[in-house]
Amino acid sequence: MKKKYFKNLTAKFCLSLTVLLFFNLAAFAQKSTMVTGKVTLNNQPVSDAIVTLTKLKGAEKFTTKTDSEGNYSFANVSVEGYIISAQSAFSGTGRMFSASQKLVLSVSETNVNLELHEAPAIREEVVVIASGTDQSIDEVSKSVSSLSNEELNNRNEITITDALRTIPGLRVQQSGGFGRIATIKIRGLRNQDTAVLIDGQRFRDPAAITGDASPFLSDLQVTNVDRVEILRGSGSSLYGTNAIGGVFDIKTDNFQKGFRGNLLAEGGGLGEFRGRANFGGDFNDKSFYNIGLVHTDFSKGIDGDDASRNTSAKASARFNFNNYFNLTGRFYFSDAFVQLNSSPDIIGNLPASGIVEARPLSRSELRRYENGADISTLNIGNATFAPDANDPDNSQASRFYNFNVALDGILSSFANYRVSYQNLTTNRINRNGAAGVSPDFFSQPSGSTRGDNDGNIQTLQAKSDFVLRSNTLTAGYEFEREKFVNNNFQLNSNVINNFTRATQSSNTLFAQDQLQAFDNRLQLSGAVRAQFFTLQTPVFSANSPYQGTVLNNPPASYTADGSIAYFFRTTATKIRGHVGNGYRVPALFERFGSSIFGNSLTPFGDPLLKPERSIAFDTGIDQSFRANRVRLSATYFYTRLINTIGFDFPVSDIGGTPRIFGGYKNTRGGIARGGEFSAEFKPMTGTDIFASYTFTKSLQREPQDGVLKTFGVPTQQFSLVATQRFYKRLTLNFDFVAASSYLAPIFQSYGNFDVRVYRFKGNRKGDLTAAYEIPTNNDKLRVRLFGTIENVFNQDYYENGFRTARTRGRGGVALSF
């Protein structure tokens, strides 16, 4: 059966490539074309206007000026999609005039006349995430942010999750330092409501509890990254499951001519060493490549015994058959290891009910606890919880392989296409032994245990864009197959005590229409997606509690969204709105998963779970001043979770599956609403300031311990990023995040296995980075010294009860050539 499936999938992919190659080779023979036109203002020619042609794929730019008659031309331009823009500032008036439009070139000469209007300068930054197609940032009708490679370098970021913490509406948490579990909540929703893309392809772990990317977020290091795009708001109609709250997409390096490279070495506190090497170039005019390697090692970690390391590699190549179609392959590999601690624990004299104020056990008493002191002998004082204690034989090894290949081409002057295939394999091995605190049922086994969670996702997608002057229509088909393997070992044995193997596939049809009107002032977008699921009969071990359960396919998913934006040129004001419904198919672990706690196999899944659904909308306004030197933005958002999946702690039997501890069940959902406010300032040359404030009210409909407020979500959050450049050589960057208090549960690993809700103080974390470029005699060689002080205010705070690092320093050197 497996061989037949792979044979059929390979045949489909090869047939698609063959047909599209035939059409390309038959239709085109030329390699370049010419773009000409005239720039006018009030129907009068404008001389010395700056005209820019920005390539949609890769954002490569070409610039020229108009002559005395307002004419311009670009010769030998490849036949691709572009944004063409013109700008002119009239001296002495301080007034800026601009115009832009999107176009797809044909093999014959293209003539584009541009009529200028008074408005802020056109931002030629290209983003994809808002619509799945290339757009200039000023065309976007949704809530979108972008982090450039330059910003990531200025902040000296190690991981992508660290970089995202300053984005409005995003709540980023890391439970205990590098390599530990990282989570991202968008607009007051849950971890599983954020979808992750790499170069536009979904990245998630089918063996994760909720089927999202959370187990691997901390492994996404900054290497070969061109930019990160973030969509806030429902994205299910474009990106499928897990996109209820939003999406972020990691865009890897562009392909460029000429050999180039970058080497980096850094060391710092907590036993950190980081080395990175990036290379790229071309073999000839048709073949390009990029290679990136990074290794990060923390030999000590926060408590001195929390080693973690990660080695990641990226490689990509592109072959241009001609200027009309190309083949791109990308490979991404990560291998990580992290020593884990026990979970935070309930201690002290707590009130009988209600919210508990989080007060940690002192460091000295925590050390005694870790060294074997019974919890009843500790000097607890007024402490209400014990932070994560050192566990010397608790660890996780994780690895993923991500390979994708895509064929992009142009069928005509208005139609292009993409056929892509992706294979994503994930593997996580958790080991735990008898050492560590609290040797009881919940947290410590009496012997060694091991749990393997393996996943594989294969995705075949074909889509085409039909681009007219004011209308872009996208239509496509996607086939996806995901596989989940859950193996449990027990008591110093490599014999599998229990296993589950489940496979699910889906067929998807999707379409989107984008419309521009009134000289591009009005932007309209609508998208629909229909996804149909098929569950193959799972395979269980003989002792599995799921044996004999009646199984059904998940119901079909139908999602849609629409957005609108209107730009008032005279005031440089954009108003926008976005509405859409969301969908998350139950993860295979939520349906069939189990784990070993203590010496017992504990099933958690409910094979009869229903999917999660939601509806969301947001509306906002963007205002620009002084030719984009000041930009203000305000957005109101609202999301209703109509049906969700939660965890039931009391003993329960659901769907014929006995669950001795608890498990997953369908719950009634909740709501999240609030506002996002941000401001960008460029007060002088070399100065960039970004500030944001987010207010969130997030409630769940089923209370836990009498609490309706959603866990892990602060009501208020503020972020600031300030960058100053001095004489093009010295750069200073300060980024700061502050959050109000939030609620989170803590589980008791002894006694009655109680669960209480705690109120934790929000973090106040500021990082300061300085970089200096050393002059060299070689124009192509750049030597940069840099250093970062993390948590400059030495704040002592806990993420859901897990310790975080106090002030630490790190620094190094980077060579670019």
JSON list of N, CA, C and O in Angstrom, two decimals, residues 36-40 44-52 63-74 84-88 112-114 116:
[
{"chain": "A", "resi": 36, "resn": "THR", "atom": "N", "xyz": [9.09, 50.81, -21.16]},
{"chain": "A", "resi": 36, "resn": "THR", "atom": "CA", "xyz": [9.18, 52.24, -21.44]},
{"chain": "A", "resi": 36, "resn": "THR", "atom": "C", "xyz": [7.92, 52.94, -20.95]},
{"chain": "A", "resi": 36, "resn": "THR", "atom": "O", "xyz": [6.91, 52.29, -20.65]},
{"chain": "A", "resi": 37, "resn": "GLY", "atom": "N", "xyz": [7.96, 54.25, -20.89]},
{"chain": "A", "resi": 37, "resn": "GLY", "atom": "CA", "xyz": [6.78, 54.99, -20.49]},
{"chain": "A", "resi": 37, "resn": "GLY", "atom": "C", "xyz": [7.10, 56.44, -20.20]},
{"chain": "A", "resi": 37, "resn": "GLY", "atom": "O", "xyz": [8.23, 56.92, -20.41]},
{"chain": "A", "resi": 38, "resn": "LYS", "atom": "N", "xyz": [6.08, 57.15, -19.70]},
{"chain": "A", "resi": 38, "resn": "LYS", "atom": "CA", "xyz": [6.21, 58.57, -19.39]},
{"chain": "A", "resi": 38, "resn": "LYS", "atom": "C", "xyz": [5.61, 58.83, -18.02]},
{"chain": "A", "resi": 38, "resn": "LYS", "atom": "O", "xyz": [4.59, 58.26, -17.65]},
{"chain": "A", "resi": 39, "resn": "VAL", "atom": "N", "xyz": [6.27, 59.73, -17.26]},
{"chain": "A", "resi": 39, "resn": "VAL", "atom": "CA", "xyz": [5.79, 60.16, -15.95]},
{"chain": "A", "resi": 39, "resn": "VAL", "atom": "C", "xyz": [5.23, 61.56, -16.10]},
{"chain": "A", "resi": 39, "resn": "VAL", "atom": "O", "xyz": [5.91, 62.47, -16.62]},
{"chain": "A", "resi": 40, "resn": "THR", "atom": "N", "xyz": [3.99, 61.74, -15.62]},
{"chain": "A", "resi": 40, "resn": "THR", "atom": "CA", "xyz": [3.33, 63.05, -15.75]},
{"chain": "A", "resi": 40, "resn": "THR", "atom": "C", "xyz": [2.71, 63.46, -14.44]},
{"chain": "A", "resi": 40, "resn": "THR", "atom": "O", "xyz": [2.43, 62.64, -13.55]},
{"chain": "A", "resi": 44, "resn": "GLN", "atom": "N", "xyz": [1.19, 66.85, -17.39]},
{"chain": "A", "resi": 44, "resn": "GLN", "atom": "CA", "xyz": [2.41, 67.52, -17.84]},
{"chain": "A", "resi": 44, "resn": "GLN", "atom": "C", "xyz": [3.62, 66.64, -17.51]},
{"chain": "A", "resi": 44, "resn": "GLN", "atom": "O", "xyz": [3.68, 66.04, -16.44]},
{"chain": "A", "resi": 45, "resn": "PRO", "atom": "N", "xyz": [4.60, 66.54, -18.45]},
{"chain": "A", "resi": 45, "resn": "PRO", "atom": "CA", "xyz": [5.75, 65.66, -18.20]},
{"chain": "A", "resi": 45, "resn": "PRO", "atom": "C", "xyz": [6.58, 66.14, -17.01]},
{"chain": "A", "resi": 45, "resn": "PRO", "atom": "O", "xyz": [6.69, 67.34, -16.75]},
{"chain": "A", "resi": 46, "resn": "VAL", "atom": "N", "xyz": [7.14, 65.16, -16.28]},
{"chain": "A", "resi": 46, "resn": "VAL", "atom": "CA", "xyz": [7.97, 65.45, -15.11]},
{"chain": "A", "resi": 46, "resn": "VAL", "atom": "C", "xyz": [9.39, 64.96, -15.38]},
{"chain": "A", "resi": 46, "resn": "VAL", "atom": "O", "xyz": [9.61, 63.77, -15.63]},
{"chain": "A", "resi": 47, "resn": "SER", "atom": "N", "xyz": [10.34, 65.85, -15.33]},
{"chain": "A", "resi": 47, "resn": "SER", "atom": "CA", "xyz": [11.74, 65.46, -15.54]},
{"chain": "A", "resi": 47, "resn": "SER", "atom": "C", "xyz": [12.39, 65.09, -14.22]},
{"chain": "A", "resi": 47, "resn": "SER", "atom": "O", "xyz": [11.96, 65.52, -13.14]},
{"chain": "A", "resi": 48, "resn": "ASP", "atom": "N", "xyz": [13.43, 64.29, -14.31]},
{"chain": "A", "resi": 48, "resn": "ASP", "atom": "CA", "xyz": [14.23, 63.86, -13.16]},
{"chain": "A", "resi": 48, "resn": "ASP", "atom": "C", "xyz": [13.42, 63.13, -12.09]},
{"chain": "A", "resi": 48, "resn": "ASP", "atom": "O", "xyz": [13.82, 63.06, -10.92]},
{"chain": "A", "resi": 49, "resn": "ALA", "atom": "N", "xyz": [12.27, 62.58, -12.46]},
{"chain": "A", "resi": 49, "resn": "ALA", "atom": "CA", "xyz": [11.53, 61.72, -11.53]},
{"chain": "A", "resi": 49, "resn": "ALA", "atom": "C", "xyz": [12.27, 60.39, -11.41]},
{"chain": "A", "resi": 49, "resn": "ALA", "atom": "O", "xyz": [12.80, 59.86, -12.41]},
{"chain": "A", "resi": 50, "resn": "ILE", "atom": "N", "xyz": [12.31, 59.86, -10.20]},
{"chain": "A", "resi": 50, "resn": "ILE", "atom": "CA", "xyz": [12.98, 58.57, -9.97]},
{"chain": "A", "resi": 50, "resn": "ILE", "atom": "C", "xyz": [11.98, 57.45, -10.24]},
{"chain": "A", "resi": 50, "resn": "ILE", "atom": "O", "xyz": [10.93, 57.38, -9.60]},
{"chain": "A", "resi": 51, "resn": "VAL", "atom": "N", "xyz": [12.31, 56.56, -11.18]},
{"chain": "A", "resi": 51, "resn": "VAL", "atom": "CA", "xyz": [11.45, 55.44, -11.53]},
{"chain": "A", "resi": 51, "resn": "VAL", "atom": "C", "xyz": [12.14, 54.16, -11.08]},
{"chain": "A", "resi": 51, "resn": "VAL", "atom": "O", "xyz": [13.32, 53.93, -11.40]},
{"chain": "A", "resi": 52, "resn": "THR", "atom": "N", "xyz": [11.42, 53.33, -10.34]},
{"chain": "A", "resi": 52, "resn": "THR", "atom": "CA", "xyz": [11.98, 52.10, -9.78]},
{"chain": "A", "resi": 52, "resn": "THR", "atom": "C", "xyz": [11.16, 50.90, -10.24]},
{"chain": "A", "resi": 52, "resn": "THR", "atom": "O", "xyz": [9.93, 50.91, -10.16]},
{"chain": "A", "resi": 63, "resn": "THR", "atom": "N", "xyz": [16.67, 51.07, -11.12]},
{"chain": "A", "resi": 63, "resn": "THR", "atom": "CA", "xyz": [16.29, 52.47, -10.96]},
{"chain": "A", "resi": 63, "resn": "THR", "atom": "C", "xyz": [16.82, 53.30, -12.13]},
{"chain": "A", "resi": 63, "resn": "THR", "atom": "O", "xyz": [17.95, 53.08, -12.60]},
{"chain": "A", "resi": 64, "resn": "THR", "atom": "N", "xyz": [16.01, 54.27, -12.56]},
{"chain": "A", "resi": 64, "resn": "THR", "atom": "CA", "xyz": [16.43, 55.22, -13.58]},
{"chain": "A", "resi": 64, "resn": "THR", "atom": "C", "xyz": [15.74, 56.55, -13.34]},
{"chain": "A", "resi": 64, "resn": "THR", "atom": "O", "xyz": [14.92, 56.67, -12.41]},
{"chain": "A", "resi": 65, "resn": "LYS", "atom": "N", "xyz": [16.05, 57.57, -14.14]},
{"chain": "A", "resi": 65, "resn": "LYS", "atom": "CA", "xyz": [15.40, 58.88, -14.05]},
{"chain": "A", "resi": 65, "resn": "LYS", "atom": "C", "xyz": [14.77, 59.25, -15.38]},
{"chain": "A", "resi": 65, "resn": "LYS", "atom": "O", "xyz": [15.21, 58.80, -16.45]},
{"chain": "A", "resi": 66, "resn": "THR", "atom": "N", "xyz": [13.72, 60.06, -15.30]},
{"chain": "A", "resi": 66, "resn": "THR", "atom": "CA", "xyz": [13.08, 60.52, -16.53]},
{"chain": "A", "resi": 66, "resn": "THR", "atom": "C", "xyz": [13.90, 61.64, -17.16]},
{"chain": "A", "resi": 66, "resn": "THR", "atom": "O", "xyz": [14.62, 62.38, -16.49]},
{"chain": "A", "resi": 67, "resn": "ASP", "atom": "N", "xyz": [13.76, 61.77, -18.50]},
{"chain": "A", "resi": 67, "resn": "ASP", "atom": "CA", "xyz": [14.46, 62.85, -19.21]},
{"chain": "A", "resi": 67, "resn": "ASP", "atom": "C", "xyz": [13.62, 64.12, -19.18]},
{"chain": "A", "resi": 67, "resn": "ASP", "atom": "O", "xyz": [12.61, 64.20, -18.47]},
{"chain": "A", "resi": 68, "resn": "SER", "atom": "N", "xyz": [14.03, 65.10, -19.95]},
{"chain": "A", "resi": 68, "resn": "SER", "atom": "CA", "xyz": [13.34, 66.40, -19.94]},
{"chain": "A", "resi": 68, "resn": "SER", "atom": "C", "xyz": [11.91, 66.31, -20.42]},
{"chain": "A", "resi": 68, "resn": "SER", "atom": "O", "xyz": [11.09, 67.18, -20.12]},
{"chain": "A", "resi": 69, "resn": "GLU", "atom": "N", "xyz": [11.55, 65.25, -21.16]},
{"chain": "A", "resi": 69, "resn": "GLU", "atom": "CA", "xyz": [10.19, 65.06, -21.64]},
{"chain": "A", "resi": 69, "resn": "GLU", "atom": "C", "xyz": [9.40, 64.09, -20.77]},
{"chain": "A", "resi": 69, "resn": "GLU", "atom": "O", "xyz": [8.28, 63.71, -21.11]},
{"chain": "A", "resi": 70, "resn": "GLY", "atom": "N", "xyz": [9.99, 63.68, -19.63]},
{"chain": "A", "resi": 70, "resn": "GLY", "atom": "CA", "xyz": [9.29, 62.77, -18.72]},
{"chain": "A", "resi": 70, "resn": "GLY", "atom": "C", "xyz": [9.37, 61.31, -19.11]},
{"chain": "A", "resi": 70, "resn": "GLY", "atom": "O", "xyz": [8.71, 60.47, -18.50]},
{"chain": "A", "resi": 71, "resn": "ASN", "atom": "N", "xyz": [10.20, 60.97, -20.11]},
{"chain": "A", "resi": 71, "resn": "ASN", "atom": "CA", "xyz": [10.29, 59.59, -20.59]},
{"chain": "A", "resi": 71, "resn": "ASN", "atom": "C", "xyz": [11.33, 58.80, -19.80]},
{"chain": "A", "resi": 71, "resn": "ASN", "atom": "O", "xyz": [12.33, 59.37, -19.33]},
{"chain": "A", "resi": 72, "resn": "TYR", "atom": "N", "xyz": [11.10, 57.52, -19.70]},
{"chain": "A", "resi": 72, "resn": "TYR", "atom": "CA", "xyz": [12.06, 56.62, -19.06]},
{"chain": "A", "resi": 72, "resn": "TYR", "atom": "C", "xyz": [12.08, 55.31, -19.83]},
{"chain": "A", "resi": 72, "resn": "TYR", "atom": "O", "xyz": [11.16, 55.01, -20.63]},
{"chain": "A", "resi": 73, "resn": "SER", "atom": "N", "xyz": [13.09, 54.49, -19.57]},
{"chain": "A", "resi": 73, "resn": "SER", "atom": "CA", "xyz": [13.15, 53.15, -20.19]},
{"chain": "A", "resi": 73, "resn": "SER", "atom": "C", "xyz": [14.03, 52.24, -19.37]},
{"chain": "A", "resi": 73, "resn": "SER", "atom": "O", "xyz": [14.98, 52.68, -18.72]},
{"chain": "A", "resi": 74, "resn": "PHE", "atom": "N", "xyz": [13.68, 50.95, -19.39]},
{"chain": "A", "resi": 74, "resn": "PHE", "atom": "CA", "xyz": [14.49, 49.88, -18.82]},
{"chain": "A", "resi": 74, "resn": "PHE", "atom": "C", "xyz": [14.72, 48.86, -19.92]},
{"chain": "A", "resi": 74, "resn": "PHE", "atom": "O", "xyz": [13.75, 48.34, -20.50]},
{"chain": "A", "resi": 84, "resn": "ILE", "atom": "N", "xyz": [6.19, 48.75, -10.44]},
{"chain": "A", "resi": 84, "resn": "ILE", "atom": "CA", "xyz": [6.86, 49.91, -11.00]},
{"chain": "A", "resi": 84, "resn": "ILE", "atom": "C", "xyz": [6.35, 51.14, -10.27]},
{"chain": "A", "resi": 84, "resn": "ILE", "atom": "O", "xyz": [5.15, 51.29, -10.03]},
{"chain": "A", "resi": 85, "resn": "SER", "atom": "N", "xyz": [7.25, 52.00, -9.86]},
{"chain": "A", "resi": 85, "resn": "SER", "atom": "CA", "xyz": [6.87, 53.18, -9.09]},
{"chain": "A", "resi": 85, "resn": "SER", "atom": "C", "xyz": [7.68, 54.38, -9.55]},
{"chain": "A", "resi": 85, "resn": "SER", "atom": "O", "xyz": [8.78, 54.24, -10.10]},
{"chain": "A", "resi": 86, "resn": "ALA", "atom": "N", "xyz": [7.11, 55.56, -9.34]},
{"chain": "A", "resi": 86, "resn": "ALA", "atom": "CA", "xyz": [7.79, 56.82, -9.68]},
{"chain": "A", "resi": 86, "resn": "ALA", "atom": "C", "xyz": [7.60, 57.79, -8.53]},
{"chain": "A", "resi": 86, "resn": "ALA", "atom": "O", "xyz": [6.53, 57.83, -7.90]},
{"chain": "A", "resi": 87, "resn": "GLN", "atom": "N", "xyz": [8.63, 58.60, -8.27]},
{"chain": "A", "resi": 87, "resn": "GLN", "atom": "CA", "xyz": [8.57, 59.59, -7.20]},
{"chain": "A", "resi": 87, "resn": "GLN", "atom": "C", "xyz": [9.24, 60.87, -7.66]},
{"chain": "A", "resi": 87, "resn": "GLN", "atom": "O", "xyz": [10.22, 60.84, -8.42]},
{"chain": "A", "resi": 88, "resn": "SER", "atom": "N", "xyz": [8.71, 61.98, -7.19]},
{"chain": "A", "resi": 88, "resn": "SER", "atom": "CA", "xyz": [9.32, 63.27, -7.49]},
{"chain": "A", "resi": 88, "resn": "SER", "atom": "C", "xyz": [9.00, 64.23, -6.37]},
{"chain": "A", "resi": 88, "resn": "SER", "atom": "O", "xyz": [7.86, 64.33, -5.93]},
{"chain": "A", "resi": 112, "resn": "VAL", "atom": "N", "xyz": [4.30, 51.69, -19.95]},
{"chain": "A", "resi": 112, "resn": "VAL", "atom": "CA", "xyz": [3.56, 52.01, -18.73]},
{"chain": "A", "resi": 112, "resn": "VAL", "atom": "C", "xyz": [3.72, 53.50, -18.46]},
{"chain": "A", "resi": 112, "resn": "VAL", "atom": "O", "xyz": [4.82, 53.98, -18.18]},
{"chain": "A", "resi": 113, "resn": "ASN", "atom": "N", "xyz": [2.63, 54.24, -18.54]},
{"chain": "A", "resi": 113, "resn": "ASN", "atom": "CA", "xyz": [2.62, 55.66, -18.19]},
{"chain": "A", "resi": 113, "resn": "ASN", "atom": "C", "xyz": [2.13, 55.83, -16.77]},
{"chain": "A", "resi": 113, "resn": "ASN", "atom": "O", "xyz": [1.16, 55.20, -16.35]},
{"chain": "A", "resi": 114, "resn": "LEU", "atom": "N", "xyz": [2.80, 56.67, -16.01]},
{"chain": "A", "resi": 114, "resn": "LEU", "atom": "CA", "xyz": [2.49, 56.87, -14.59]},
{"chain": "A", "resi": 114, "resn": "LEU", "atom": "C", "xyz": [2.11, 58.32, -14.34]},
{"chain": "A", "resi": 114, "resn": "LEU", "atom": "O", "xyz": [2.87, 59.24, -14.66]},
{"chain": "A", "resi": 116, "resn": "LEU", "atom": "N", "xyz": [1.47, 61.06, -11.51]},
{"chain": "A", "resi": 116, "resn": "LEU", "atom": "CA", "xyz": [1.82, 61.28, -10.12]},
{"chain": "A", "resi": 116, "resn": "LEU", "atom": "C", "xyz": [0.67, 61.90, -9.34]},
{"chain": "A", "resi": 116, "resn": "LEU", "atom": "O", "xyz": [-0.14, 62.66, -9.88]}
]
